[in-house]
Amino acid sequence: MDTHLKLLLTDGMDLADPSSFHRLIGCLLYLTVTRPDITYAVNYLSQFMQHPGNAHLDAAHRVLHYLKGTIRHVIFLSSASYLSLHGYTDFDWAGCPLTRRSTTGYFVTIGDSPISWKSKKQPTVARSSTEAEYRALVNLTAELQWL
């Protein structure tokens, strides 16, 4: 998905049959279990389930095109890796043009093997990028402590 793409609820003409968009997003949500690289894009597109337009469907098709080109990318769980937890997090401050809420994402590995990942909007509006970053770190820390 284009990193600078900012979709709105009013983008594009309304779909005549939104059930095709619903099914496609449902399938992509299922794929996020084994493909952490599409988690953010699917999370972003699923926000338009109630009122999908042509622009939203085009963005979903772009994710499918990406999946087709990366069909051989797999999650490799190594049995010979060291048992050390590593966590990575990122956020976009006020990335949602409608609510101005930030999106947080994290990725956790044991050794070289990915075991947990998530992308989600933060529950409240952050007043600064520092606050949004702190909330992202809190989410990652909670996940690491649970693991």
Short mmCIF file of C-alpha atoms in Angstrom, two decimals:
data_model
loop_
_atom_site.label_atom_id
_atom_site.label_comp_id
_atom_site.label_asym_id
_atom_site.label_seq_id
_atom_site.Cartn_x
_atom_site.Cartn_y
_atom_site.Cartn_z
CA MET A 1 0.00 0.00 0.00
CA ASP A 2 1.27 3.47 -0.79
CA THR A 3 2.69 4.95 2.42
CA HIS A 4 1.30 8.41 1.65
CA LEU A 5 -2.21 7.21 0.77
CA LYS A 6 -4.85 8.89 2.95
CA LEU A 7 -8.30 7.53 2.18
CA LEU A 8 -11.52 9.14 3.36
CA LEU A 9 -15.02 7.74 3.72
CA THR A 10 -16.11 9.84 0.74
CA ASP A 11 -13.33 8.73 -1.65
CA GLY A 12 -14.53 7.30 -4.94
CA MET A 13 -18.00 6.33 -6.01
CA ASP A 14 -19.96 3.99 -3.77
CA LEU A 15 -19.73 0.33 -4.68
CA ALA A 16 -22.89 -1.16 -6.17
CA ASP A 17 -22.25 -4.38 -4.25
CA PRO A 18 -20.16 -3.76 -1.11
CA SER A 19 -20.24 -7.47 -0.19
CA SER A 20 -17.28 -8.12 -2.53
CA PHE A 21 -15.20 -5.59 -0.56
CA HIS A 22 -16.38 -7.15 2.71
CA ARG A 23 -15.36 -10.65 1.59
CA LEU A 24 -11.98 -9.43 0.34
CA ILE A 25 -11.17 -7.65 3.62
CA GLY A 26 -12.32 -10.72 5.55
CA CYS A 27 -9.91 -12.90 3.57
CA LEU A 28 -7.10 -10.39 4.07
CA LEU A 29 -7.79 -10.29 7.82
CA TYR A 30 -7.43 -14.07 7.87
CA LEU A 31 -4.10 -13.78 6.02
CA THR A 32 -2.67 -11.40 8.63
CA VAL A 33 -2.31 -14.42 10.91
CA THR A 34 0.60 -15.59 8.76
CA ARG A 35 1.58 -12.41 6.90
CA PRO A 36 2.58 -9.65 9.34
CA ASP A 37 3.74 -7.47 6.44
CA ILE A 38 0.13 -6.67 5.44
CA THR A 39 -1.21 -6.05 8.94
CA TYR A 40 -1.12 -2.25 8.74
CA ALA A 41 -2.68 -2.09 5.26
CA VAL A 42 -5.52 -4.47 6.18
CA ASN A 43 -6.14 -2.61 9.45
CA TYR A 44 -6.35 0.65 7.52
CA LEU A 45 -8.69 -0.72 4.84
CA SER A 46 -10.98 -2.43 7.36
CA GLN A 47 -11.94 1.01 8.69
CA PHE A 48 -14.04 1.54 5.54
CA MET A 49 -16.23 -1.55 5.85
CA GLN A 50 -19.41 0.42 6.50
CA HIS A 51 -19.13 2.61 3.40
CA PRO A 52 -16.63 1.26 0.82
CA GLY A 53 -15.96 3.10 -2.42
CA ASN A 54 -13.99 2.43 -5.58
CA ALA A 55 -10.83 3.96 -4.12
CA HIS A 56 -11.01 1.56 -1.16
CA LEU A 57 -11.48 -1.44 -3.44
CA ASP A 58 -8.55 -0.31 -5.60
CA ALA A 59 -6.33 -0.11 -2.50
CA ALA A 60 -7.44 -3.62 -1.45
CA HIS A 61 -6.62 -4.92 -4.93
CA ARG A 62 -3.19 -3.36 -4.60
CA VAL A 63 -2.64 -5.43 -1.44
CA LEU A 64 -3.66 -8.54 -3.42
CA HIS A 65 -1.17 -7.59 -6.13
CA TYR A 66 1.54 -7.28 -3.47
CA LEU A 67 0.63 -10.72 -2.08
CA LYS A 68 0.82 -12.23 -5.56
CA GLY A 69 4.32 -10.82 -6.02
CA THR A 70 5.52 -12.04 -2.61
CA ILE A 71 3.91 -15.49 -2.60
CA ARG A 72 7.16 -17.16 -1.58
CA HIS A 73 7.65 -14.99 1.50
CA VAL A 74 7.06 -17.15 4.53
CA ILE A 75 7.52 -17.00 8.27
CA PHE A 76 10.51 -19.13 9.19
CA LEU A 77 10.54 -20.50 12.72
CA SER A 78 14.12 -21.53 13.40
CA SER A 79 14.79 -24.26 15.94
CA ALA A 80 18.45 -23.26 16.22
CA SER A 81 17.94 -19.61 17.20
CA TYR A 82 18.76 -18.21 20.61
CA LEU A 83 15.94 -17.61 23.10
CA SER A 84 15.98 -13.85 23.34
CA LEU A 85 12.93 -11.59 23.02
CA HIS A 86 13.18 -8.59 20.72
CA GLY A 87 10.44 -6.03 20.18
CA TYR A 88 10.06 -3.33 17.54
CA THR A 89 7.41 -0.63 17.53
CA ASP A 90 6.35 2.31 15.41
CA PHE A 91 3.51 4.82 15.28
CA ASP A 92 2.10 7.53 13.09
CA TRP A 93 1.13 10.62 15.00
CA ALA A 94 -2.41 11.80 14.20
CA GLY A 95 -2.43 9.67 11.06
CA CYS A 96 -6.21 9.31 10.79
CA PRO A 97 -7.56 12.35 8.92
CA LEU A 98 -11.03 11.98 10.49
CA THR A 99 -10.31 11.37 14.18
CA ARG A 100 -6.63 12.50 14.37
CA ARG A 101 -5.86 9.35 16.36
CA SER A 102 -2.47 7.70 16.00
CA THR A 103 -1.88 4.15 14.82
CA THR A 104 0.48 1.93 16.77
CA GLY A 105 2.18 -1.20 15.52
CA TYR A 106 4.61 -3.65 17.06
CA PHE A 107 6.50 -6.77 16.06
CA VAL A 108 8.02 -9.30 18.52
CA THR A 109 10.56 -12.03 17.79
CA ILE A 110 12.20 -14.83 19.76
CA GLY A 111 15.65 -15.03 18.26
CA ASP A 112 15.00 -14.68 14.53
CA SER A 113 11.46 -16.08 14.62
CA PRO A 114 8.46 -13.71 14.63
CA ILE A 115 5.86 -14.65 17.22
CA SER A 116 3.59 -11.64 17.74
CA TRP A 117 2.55 -8.53 15.81
CA LYS A 118 -0.25 -5.99 15.92
CA SER A 119 -1.44 -2.78 14.31
CA LYS A 120 -4.18 -0.75 15.98
CA LYS A 121 -5.46 2.79 16.40
CA GLN A 122 -4.67 4.30 19.77
CA PRO A 123 -7.79 4.74 21.92
CA THR A 124 -7.31 8.48 22.50
CA VAL A 125 -5.94 11.45 20.59
CA ALA A 126 -2.30 12.12 21.47
CA ARG A 127 -1.42 15.76 22.09
CA SER A 128 2.15 15.32 20.85
CA SER A 129 4.31 12.85 18.97
CA THR A 130 6.09 12.11 22.25
CA GLU A 131 2.82 11.03 23.84
CA ALA A 132 1.94 8.84 20.85
CA GLU A 133 5.40 7.26 20.97
CA TYR A 134 5.05 6.63 24.71
CA ARG A 135 1.72 4.88 24.15
CA ALA A 136 3.32 2.71 21.43
CA LEU A 137 6.12 1.74 23.81
CA VAL A 138 3.59 0.93 26.55
CA ASN A 139 1.74 -1.45 24.20
CA LEU A 140 4.97 -3.19 23.23
CA THR A 141 6.16 -3.42 26.84
CA ALA A 142 2.87 -4.96 27.93
CA GLU A 143 3.14 -7.57 25.16
CA LEU A 144 6.76 -8.37 26.07
CA GLN A 145 5.89 -8.74 29.76
CA TRP A 146 2.99 -11.04 28.90
CA LEU A 147 5.26 -13.20 26.71
#
